[in-house]
Tab-separated table of C-alpha atoms in Angstrom:
chain	number	residue	atom	x	y	z
A	15	UNK	CA	17.785	15.315	14.478
A	16	UNK	CA	17.344	19.148	15.768
A	17	UNK	CA	15.053	19.458	12.923
A	18	UNK	CA	12.080	21.033	14.939
A	19	UNK	CA	14.305	23.046	17.451
A	20	UNK	CA	15.670	24.968	14.611
A	21	UNK	CA	11.879	25.470	12.931
A	22	UNK	CA	11.144	27.307	16.077
A	23	UNK	CA	13.967	29.000	16.219
A	24	UNK	CA	13.264	30.320	12.835
A	25	UNK	CA	9.568	30.925	13.980
A	26	UNK	CA	11.095	33.040	16.588
A	27	UNK	CA	13.432	35.017	14.479
A	28	UNK	CA	10.377	36.011	12.637
A	29	UNK	CA	8.979	36.962	15.921
A	30	UNK	CA	6.437	33.919	16.353
A	31	UNK	CA	6.406	32.357	19.420
A	32	UNK	CA	6.438	28.391	19.202
A	33	UNK	CA	7.109	25.713	21.900
A	34	UNK	CA	8.020	22.170	20.434
A	35	UNK	CA	5.984	19.597	21.582
A	36	UNK	CA	7.958	15.993	21.391
A	37	UNK	CA	5.201	13.948	23.426
A	38	UNK	CA	3.582	12.322	19.877
A	39	UNK	CA	3.230	8.425	19.982
A	40	UNK	CA	4.882	6.149	16.604
A	41	UNK	CA	1.638	5.086	15.424
A	42	UNK	CA	-0.773	7.322	17.254
A	43	UNK	CA	-3.494	5.819	19.686
A	44	UNK	CA	-6.611	7.605	20.688
A	45	UNK	CA	-4.971	8.061	23.854
A	46	UNK	CA	-1.385	9.635	22.722
A	47	UNK	CA	-3.701	12.044	21.026
A	48	UNK	CA	-6.014	12.642	23.951
A	49	UNK	CA	-2.672	13.494	25.403
A	50	UNK	CA	-1.339	15.992	23.372
A	51	UNK	CA	-4.383	18.176	22.408
A	52	UNK	CA	-4.833	18.672	26.698
A	53	UNK	CA	-1.183	19.866	26.315
A	54	UNK	CA	-2.337	22.097	23.724
A	55	UNK	CA	-4.933	23.111	25.352
A	56	UNK	CA	-3.236	24.068	28.661
A	57	UNK	CA	-0.167	25.751	26.685
A	58	UNK	CA	-2.680	27.720	24.411
A	59	UNK	CA	-4.527	29.091	22.983
A	60	UNK	CA	-2.541	28.594	19.822
A	61	UNK	CA	-2.221	30.759	16.846
A	62	UNK	CA	-1.964	27.672	14.080
A	63	UNK	CA	0.388	24.734	14.119
A	64	UNK	CA	3.522	23.060	12.642
A	65	UNK	CA	3.619	19.416	12.182
A	66	UNK	CA	7.807	17.775	11.912
A	67	UNK	CA	7.601	14.065	11.283
A	68	UNK	CA	6.506	11.532	9.691
A	69	UNK	CA	2.545	10.741	9.858
A	70	UNK	CA	2.329	9.995	13.308
A	71	UNK	CA	3.111	13.408	14.364
A	72	UNK	CA	1.473	15.284	10.819
A	73	UNK	CA	-2.281	13.303	12.042
A	74	UNK	CA	-1.724	14.269	15.601
A	75	UNK	CA	-1.265	17.882	15.139
A	76	UNK	CA	-4.530	17.478	12.373
A	77	UNK	CA	-6.011	16.088	15.708
A	78	UNK	CA	-4.758	19.040	18.170
A	79	UNK	CA	-6.159	21.629	15.594
A	80	UNK	CA	-9.385	19.797	15.785
A	81	UNK	CA	-10.138	19.341	18.650
A	82	UNK	CA	-8.356	22.366	19.647
A	83	UNK	CA	-10.552	24.973	17.386
A	84	UNK	CA	-14.143	22.987	17.806
A	85	UNK	CA	-15.424	21.531	20.815
A	86	UNK	CA	-16.223	17.597	21.559
A	87	UNK	CA	-14.189	14.588	21.882
A	88	UNK	CA	-12.081	12.260	19.673
A	89	UNK	CA	-14.379	9.813	18.979
A	90	UNK	CA	-17.604	12.549	18.397
A	91	UNK	CA	-15.009	12.597	14.597
A	92	UNK	CA	-13.753	9.180	14.113
A	93	UNK	CA	-15.712	7.652	11.485
A	94	UNK	CA	-18.881	5.833	11.537
A	95	UNK	CA	-19.111	2.884	12.501
A	96	UNK	CA	-16.621	3.234	15.556
A	97	UNK	CA	-16.903	6.896	16.282
A	98	UNK	CA	-20.037	9.284	15.263
A	99	UNK	CA	-18.413	11.241	12.523
A	100	UNK	CA	-19.588	14.568	13.260
A	101	UNK	CA	-18.039	16.723	10.721
A	102	UNK	CA	-16.177	20.304	11.776
A	103	UNK	CA	-18.706	23.207	12.466
A	104	UNK	CA	-16.208	25.759	10.596
A	105	UNK	CA	-12.697	26.239	10.122
A	106	UNK	CA	-9.793	24.762	11.915
A	107	UNK	CA	-6.090	26.850	12.594
A	108	UNK	CA	-3.650	26.833	10.081
A	109	UNK	CA	-1.509	23.470	10.135
A	110	UNK	CA	2.173	23.873	7.947
A	111	UNK	CA	2.944	20.193	7.690
A	112	UNK	CA	6.675	19.197	7.041
A	113	UNK	CA	7.185	15.484	6.381
A	114	UNK	CA	11.049	13.930	7.392
A	115	UNK	CA	9.271	10.268	5.692
A	116	UNK	CA	8.111	9.418	2.849
A	117	UNK	CA	5.507	7.687	2.997
A	118	UNK	CA	1.980	8.796	4.716
A	119	UNK	CA	1.117	11.353	2.089
A	120	UNK	CA	-0.448	12.826	5.500
A	121	UNK	CA	0.972	16.511	4.134
A	122	UNK	CA	-1.459	16.239	1.429
A	123	UNK	CA	-4.081	14.478	2.663
A	124	UNK	CA	-7.594	15.273	4.709
A	125	UNK	CA	-6.925	11.656	7.144
A	126	UNK	CA	-6.166	11.651	10.534
A	127	UNK	CA	-5.438	7.456	11.361
A	128	UNK	CA	-5.063	6.330	14.569
A	129	UNK	CA	-5.163	3.272	16.964
A	130	UNK	CA	-8.106	3.103	19.191
A	131	UNK	CA	-6.575	1.225	22.315
A	132	UNK	CA	-9.866	-0.483	23.557
A	133	UNK	CA	-10.892	-1.778	21.019
A	134	UNK	CA	-7.874	-2.773	18.815
A	135	UNK	CA	-8.340	-1.644	16.136
A	136	UNK	CA	-7.059	1.785	13.498
A	137	UNK	CA	-8.984	4.240	12.698
A	138	UNK	CA	-9.191	7.404	11.090
A	139	UNK	CA	-10.935	11.359	10.812
A	140	UNK	CA	-11.326	11.932	7.450
A	141	UNK	CA	-12.658	15.490	6.515
A	142	UNK	CA	-11.298	18.462	4.180
A	143	UNK	CA	-11.049	21.287	6.785
A	144	UNK	CA	-7.887	18.588	8.208
A	145	UNK	CA	-6.189	19.121	5.461
A	146	UNK	CA	-2.639	21.023	6.038
A	147	UNK	CA	-2.901	24.675	5.022
A	148	UNK	CA	0.676	24.404	3.307
A	149	UNK	CA	3.044	22.070	2.991
A	150	UNK	CA	7.174	22.327	2.655
A	151	UNK	CA	8.318	18.919	1.355
A	152	UNK	CA	11.941	18.736	1.583
A	153	UNK	CA	13.773	15.354	0.613
A	154	UNK	CA	17.553	16.356	2.476
A	155	UNK	CA	15.027	15.589	5.711
A	156	UNK	CA	14.786	11.593	4.889
A	157	UNK	CA	18.337	11.172	4.573
A	158	UNK	CA	18.988	9.696	7.846
A	159	UNK	CA	16.028	7.637	7.710
A	160	UNK	CA	16.611	3.621	8.156
A	161	UNK	CA	16.455	1.423	5.529
A	162	UNK	CA	13.626	-0.374	7.370
A	163	UNK	CA	11.678	2.548	7.792
A	164	UNK	CA	12.314	3.367	4.332
A	165	UNK	CA	10.783	0.286	3.549
A	166	UNK	CA	7.463	0.246	5.234
A	167	UNK	CA	6.841	4.556	4.737
A	168	UNK	CA	7.700	2.932	1.163
A	169	UNK	CA	4.852	0.483	0.665
A	170	UNK	CA	2.426	3.188	2.354
A	171	UNK	CA	2.942	5.423	-1.236
A	172	UNK	CA	2.934	1.713	-3.063
A	173	UNK	CA	-0.544	0.571	-1.469
A	174	UNK	CA	-1.755	4.582	-2.030
A	175	UNK	CA	-1.091	4.870	-5.638
A	176	UNK	CA	-2.254	1.607	-6.484
A	177	UNK	CA	-5.350	1.172	-3.741
A	178	UNK	CA	-6.577	4.607	-5.417
A	179	UNK	CA	-5.710	3.580	-8.961
A	180	UNK	CA	-7.782	0.596	-8.385
A	181	UNK	CA	-10.668	2.048	-6.675
A	182	UNK	CA	-14.670	2.061	-7.850
A	183	UNK	CA	-14.564	5.205	-10.094
A	184	UNK	CA	-15.920	8.233	-8.591
A	185	UNK	CA	-19.201	7.626	-11.529
A	186	UNK	CA	-20.449	4.923	-9.602
A	187	UNK	CA	-21.244	6.857	-6.281
A	188	UNK	CA	-24.641	8.380	-6.233
A	189	UNK	CA	-24.286	12.051	-6.075
A	190	UNK	CA	-24.971	13.691	-2.437
A	191	UNK	CA	-25.556	17.467	-1.158
A	192	UNK	CA	-21.865	18.489	-0.797
A	193	UNK	CA	-22.113	18.636	3.469
A	194	UNK	CA	-22.438	14.760	2.863
A	195	UNK	CA	-19.944	13.631	0.389
A	196	UNK	CA	-16.999	10.651	2.112
A	197	UNK	CA	-13.530	12.450	1.560
A	198	UNK	CA	-13.126	9.185	-0.492
A	199	UNK	CA	-14.575	9.983	-4.056
A	200	UNK	CA	-13.376	6.733	-5.955
A	201	UNK	CA	-11.020	6.617	-8.917
A	202	UNK	CA	-11.475	9.506	-11.095
A	203	UNK	CA	-9.135	11.638	-14.205
A	204	UNK	CA	-7.831	13.922	-11.804
A	205	UNK	CA	-6.320	11.037	-9.015
A	206	UNK	CA	-5.468	8.683	-11.715
A	207	UNK	CA	-2.637	11.077	-12.764
A	208	UNK	CA	-1.452	11.487	-9.495
A	209	UNK	CA	-1.487	8.078	-8.684
A	210	UNK	CA	0.368	7.076	-11.958
A	211	UNK	CA	3.161	9.440	-11.551
A	212	UNK	CA	3.838	8.038	-8.299
A	213	UNK	CA	4.045	4.617	-9.537
A	214	UNK	CA	6.603	5.735	-12.232
A	215	UNK	CA	8.886	7.323	-9.371
A	216	UNK	CA	8.068	4.080	-7.643
A	217	UNK	CA	9.538	1.850	-9.963
A	218	UNK	CA	12.970	4.205	-10.659
A	219	UNK	CA	13.492	4.967	-7.327
A	220	UNK	CA	12.280	3.242	-4.315
A	221	UNK	CA	15.095	0.539	-4.416
A	222	UNK	CA	17.427	2.264	-4.740
A	223	UNK	CA	15.468	4.694	-1.619
A	224	UNK	CA	16.004	1.637	0.940
A	225	UNK	CA	19.935	0.428	-0.150
A	226	UNK	CA	21.286	3.407	-0.890
A	227	UNK	CA	19.349	6.555	0.439
A	228	UNK	CA	21.994	7.535	2.493
A	229	UNK	CA	24.089	9.040	-0.194
A	230	UNK	CA	21.672	8.925	-2.764
A	231	UNK	CA	19.596	12.657	-3.408
A	232	UNK	CA	17.717	11.566	-6.590
A	233	UNK	CA	15.879	8.578	-5.340
A	234	UNK	CA	15.066	10.184	-1.849
A	235	UNK	CA	13.571	12.875	-4.716
A	236	UNK	CA	11.907	10.698	-5.994
A	237	UNK	CA	10.053	9.125	-2.974
A	238	UNK	CA	9.094	12.074	-1.129
A	239	UNK	CA	7.362	13.283	-4.565
A	240	UNK	CA	5.755	10.105	-5.064
A	241	UNK	CA	4.600	10.296	-0.799
A	242	UNK	CA	3.327	13.977	-1.857
A	243	UNK	CA	1.665	13.023	-5.242
A	244	UNK	CA	0.075	9.833	-3.819
A	245	UNK	CA	-1.468	11.830	-1.056
A	246	UNK	CA	-2.804	13.889	-3.363
A	247	UNK	CA	-3.924	10.876	-5.812
A	248	UNK	CA	-5.639	8.930	-2.503
A	249	UNK	CA	-6.443	12.021	-0.568
A	250	UNK	CA	-9.458	12.053	-3.228
A	251	UNK	CA	-10.103	9.391	-4.380
A	252	UNK	CA	-9.523	6.635	-1.921
A	253	UNK	CA	-7.892	3.783	-0.604
A	254	UNK	CA	-9.725	0.138	0.062
A	255	UNK	CA	-9.027	-3.779	1.067
A	256	UNK	CA	-5.264	-3.632	1.556
A	257	UNK	CA	-5.835	-0.910	4.114
A	258	UNK	CA	-8.411	-2.252	5.330
A	259	UNK	CA	-6.697	-4.898	6.256
A	260	UNK	CA	-4.307	-3.776	7.335
A	261	UNK	CA	-5.636	-1.161	10.496
A	262	UNK	CA	-6.703	-4.978	12.328
A	263	UNK	CA	-3.395	-6.107	11.410
A	264	UNK	CA	-1.399	-2.921	13.099
A	265	UNK	CA	-3.869	-2.894	16.145
A	266	UNK	CA	-4.105	-6.118	17.434
A	267	UNK	CA	-0.470	-6.859	17.451
A	268	UNK	CA	1.178	-8.735	20.514
A	269	UNK	CA	4.860	-9.144	20.438
A	270	UNK	CA	6.372	-7.938	16.688
A	271	UNK	CA	9.804	-5.277	17.245
A	272	UNK	CA	10.208	-4.282	13.721
A	273	UNK	CA	13.998	-3.308	13.056
A	274	UNK	CA	14.549	0.263	13.017
A	275	UNK	CA	11.940	1.508	14.723
A	276	UNK	CA	11.860	1.707	18.471
A	277	UNK	CA	11.727	-1.279	20.725
A	278	UNK	CA	9.727	-0.573	23.595
A	279	UNK	CA	6.647	-1.851	22.667
A	280	UNK	CA	5.035	-4.112	19.993
A	281	UNK	CA	4.111	-2.416	16.656
A	282	UNK	CA	3.720	-3.219	13.304
A	283	UNK	CA	4.040	0.161	10.565
A	284	UNK	CA	1.513	0.956	9.248
A	285	UNK	CA	3.076	0.766	5.806
A	286	UNK	CA	4.433	-2.731	6.613
A	287	UNK	CA	0.497	-3.688	7.429
A	288	UNK	CA	-1.478	-2.559	4.785
A	289	UNK	CA	0.926	-4.005	2.262
A	290	UNK	CA	0.838	-7.950	3.987
A	291	UNK	CA	-2.558	-8.644	2.252
A	292	UNK	CA	-2.082	-6.248	-0.786
A	293	UNK	CA	-0.439	-9.225	-3.129
A	294	UNK	CA	-3.940	-11.187	-1.908
A	295	UNK	CA	-6.379	-8.660	-1.877
A	296	UNK	CA	-5.123	-7.135	-5.866
A	297	UNK	CA	-6.413	-10.793	-6.774
A	298	UNK	CA	-9.428	-10.590	-5.258
A	299	UNK	CA	-10.606	-7.201	-6.561
A	300	UNK	CA	-8.818	-8.001	-10.093
A	301	UNK	CA	-12.410	-9.105	-11.785
A	302	UNK	CA	-13.802	-5.545	-11.054
A	303	UNK	CA	-11.698	-3.428	-12.915
A	304	UNK	CA	-8.438	-5.791	-14.683
A	305	UNK	CA	-7.334	-3.580	-17.345
A	306	UNK	CA	-6.514	-1.100	-14.230
A	307	UNK	CA	-4.843	-3.644	-12.078
A	308	UNK	CA	-2.784	-4.636	-14.865
A	309	UNK	CA	-1.402	-1.239	-16.148
A	310	UNK	CA	-0.476	-0.494	-11.780
A	311	UNK	CA	2.037	-3.890	-12.272
A	312	UNK	CA	2.916	-2.304	-15.627
A	313	UNK	CA	3.642	1.300	-14.132
A	314	UNK	CA	5.755	-0.504	-11.190
A	315	UNK	CA	7.745	-3.035	-12.709
A	316	UNK	CA	7.677	-3.380	-16.724
A	317	UNK	CA	8.409	-6.954	-16.050
A	318	UNK	CA	5.043	-7.683	-14.468
A	319	UNK	CA	3.708	-9.003	-18.250
A	320	UNK	CA	5.483	-12.213	-18.305
A	321	UNK	CA	4.873	-13.723	-14.829
A	322	UNK	CA	1.338	-15.859	-14.568
A	323	UNK	CA	-1.376	-13.938	-16.288
A	324	UNK	CA	-2.298	-11.191	-16.146
A	325	UNK	CA	-4.510	-11.587	-13.391
A	326	UNK	CA	-0.726	-11.989	-11.583
A	327	UNK	CA	1.245	-9.651	-13.051
A	328	UNK	CA	0.383	-6.943	-9.861
A	329	UNK	CA	0.723	-9.450	-7.177
A	330	UNK	CA	4.011	-10.611	-8.797
A	331	UNK	CA	5.330	-6.961	-9.183
A	332	UNK	CA	4.438	-6.701	-5.165
A	333	UNK	CA	6.245	-9.911	-4.049
A	334	UNK	CA	9.075	-8.886	-5.865
A	335	UNK	CA	9.273	-5.420	-4.788
A	336	UNK	CA	8.728	-6.726	-1.306
A	337	UNK	CA	10.729	-9.235	-1.278
A	338	UNK	CA	13.770	-7.025	-1.840
A	339	UNK	CA	13.487	-4.390	0.318
A	340	UNK	CA	12.598	-6.794	3.176
A	341	UNK	CA	8.988	-6.455	4.077
A	342	UNK	CA	7.610	-9.301	6.130
A	343	UNK	CA	6.682	-12.692	4.664
A	344	UNK	CA	2.985	-11.987	5.396
A	345	UNK	CA	1.516	-11.830	8.633
A	346	UNK	CA	2.614	-15.194	9.923
A	347	UNK	CA	5.603	-12.746	9.787
A	348	UNK	CA	4.172	-10.196	12.576
A	349	UNK	CA	3.003	-12.732	14.742
A	350	UNK	CA	-0.606	-13.911	13.321
A	351	UNK	CA	-1.229	-17.657	12.397
A	352	UNK	CA	-4.111	-18.613	10.152
A	353	UNK	CA	-6.148	-19.078	14.028
A	354	UNK	CA	-6.448	-15.423	14.481
A	355	UNK	CA	-8.292	-14.436	11.564
A	356	UNK	CA	-11.174	-14.895	12.825
A	357	UNK	CA	-10.141	-11.949	15.390
A	358	UNK	CA	-9.105	-10.204	12.648
A	359	UNK	CA	-11.641	-10.401	10.352
A	360	UNK	CA	-14.270	-8.259	12.433
A	361	UNK	CA	-11.708	-5.004	12.614
A	362	UNK	CA	-11.477	-4.872	8.623
A	363	UNK	CA	-15.464	-4.989	8.289
A	364	UNK	CA	-15.344	-2.063	10.504
A	365	UNK	CA	-13.323	0.275	7.644
A	366	UNK	CA	-16.755	0.949	5.584
A	367	UNK	CA	-15.342	4.235	4.455
A	368	UNK	CA	-12.507	2.228	3.100
A	369	UNK	CA	-14.550	-0.727	1.419
A	370	UNK	CA	-16.825	1.718	0.427
A	371	UNK	CA	-14.464	2.144	-2.434
A	372	UNK	CA	-13.004	-1.059	-3.092
A	373	UNK	CA	-14.166	-2.139	-6.594
A	374	UNK	CA	-15.524	-5.244	-5.584
A	375	UNK	CA	-17.402	-5.278	-2.037
A	376	UNK	CA	-16.163	-8.413	0.140
A	377	UNK	CA	-17.820	-10.056	2.319
A	378	UNK	CA	-16.439	-11.739	5.895
A	379	UNK	CA	-15.780	-14.967	4.182
A	380	UNK	CA	-13.985	-12.750	1.607
A	381	UNK	CA	-11.878	-10.663	3.605
A	382	UNK	CA	-11.177	-14.549	5.829
A	383	UNK	CA	-9.744	-15.838	2.596
A	384	UNK	CA	-7.798	-12.932	2.079
A	385	UNK	CA	-6.003	-13.073	5.290
A	386	UNK	CA	-5.427	-16.899	5.348
A	387	UNK	CA	-4.289	-16.585	1.756
A	388	UNK	CA	-1.241	-14.136	3.372
A	389	UNK	CA	-0.196	-15.803	6.159
A	390	UNK	CA	2.708	-15.797	3.987
A	391	UNK	CA	3.264	-14.277	0.214
A	392	UNK	CA	6.196	-16.385	-1.166
């Protein structure tokens, strides 16, 4: 698209030397982040960073900023139990995020997500110091996104908003010293506002952005705002079970090559991975916060109250949306069968930073049942 070079040229006109690194991996890995950080070390030192792209670019920049600002290896900072969960000892360099997809909300969050290749699991780093200093959110940068990428990225927004809205309330968490508090603190009055607004924008514009996105600036604007707003919501409240399930689904992919994405290696885009078990996950968590689930369904689709009783309203709204925008029909459509469920469950259970936010704590058997029921969603 030429956007990174235009930004670098603009910086040069203001007397700021900038170099473009274009080696970001779609769905970052520990290997790709390590290579990016080494490049930055060799070419640096740098006074700051500008991340131009989707969540992959922004998350890579967050990790590079961390690893070039403080000593230690990547796994020192990765969330436990996969990594050591070390906190940065001090501030990071300024980071400006310029998102070019409407999805992750990484421009407004304190999280960095990556695949650990040897463990075949997706995990992350969570700390408030990772949050970008500034975000430049321009919907015109998303006008050329393929519909498949628009759909997958948009489902990440949906899951961010709904998971945060239905998360365990912040009052349920024990009070801790500030330095010991997790980044995710549970659903709270501030995050609720961001999530409700994000769901309203999704209901108005998501389908239009997928089907008419090349010519619909208003729909693209709504989705860009929804991504940032949902990032503000889940960046404080936290996501839970659909994201926890999505990490091993993405991490253990074998042969699936999604349309609209690079075809050189198999992958399940993050937004697809987190959405594939969402209908069943919200059936599971319904009892812990029924009014929240019903309200989320009403915000996503006012027709949801007509189908199957309160427990089924949110799954119905999600499945209807997913079918309309071409999301794969369950984990079976991305290459998994019931026989793979025992291999996926441990990857979910490793995501304790996410599961602690789930309003209803799942057991291994619960996760296995959710995954099994999600082989197909309709």
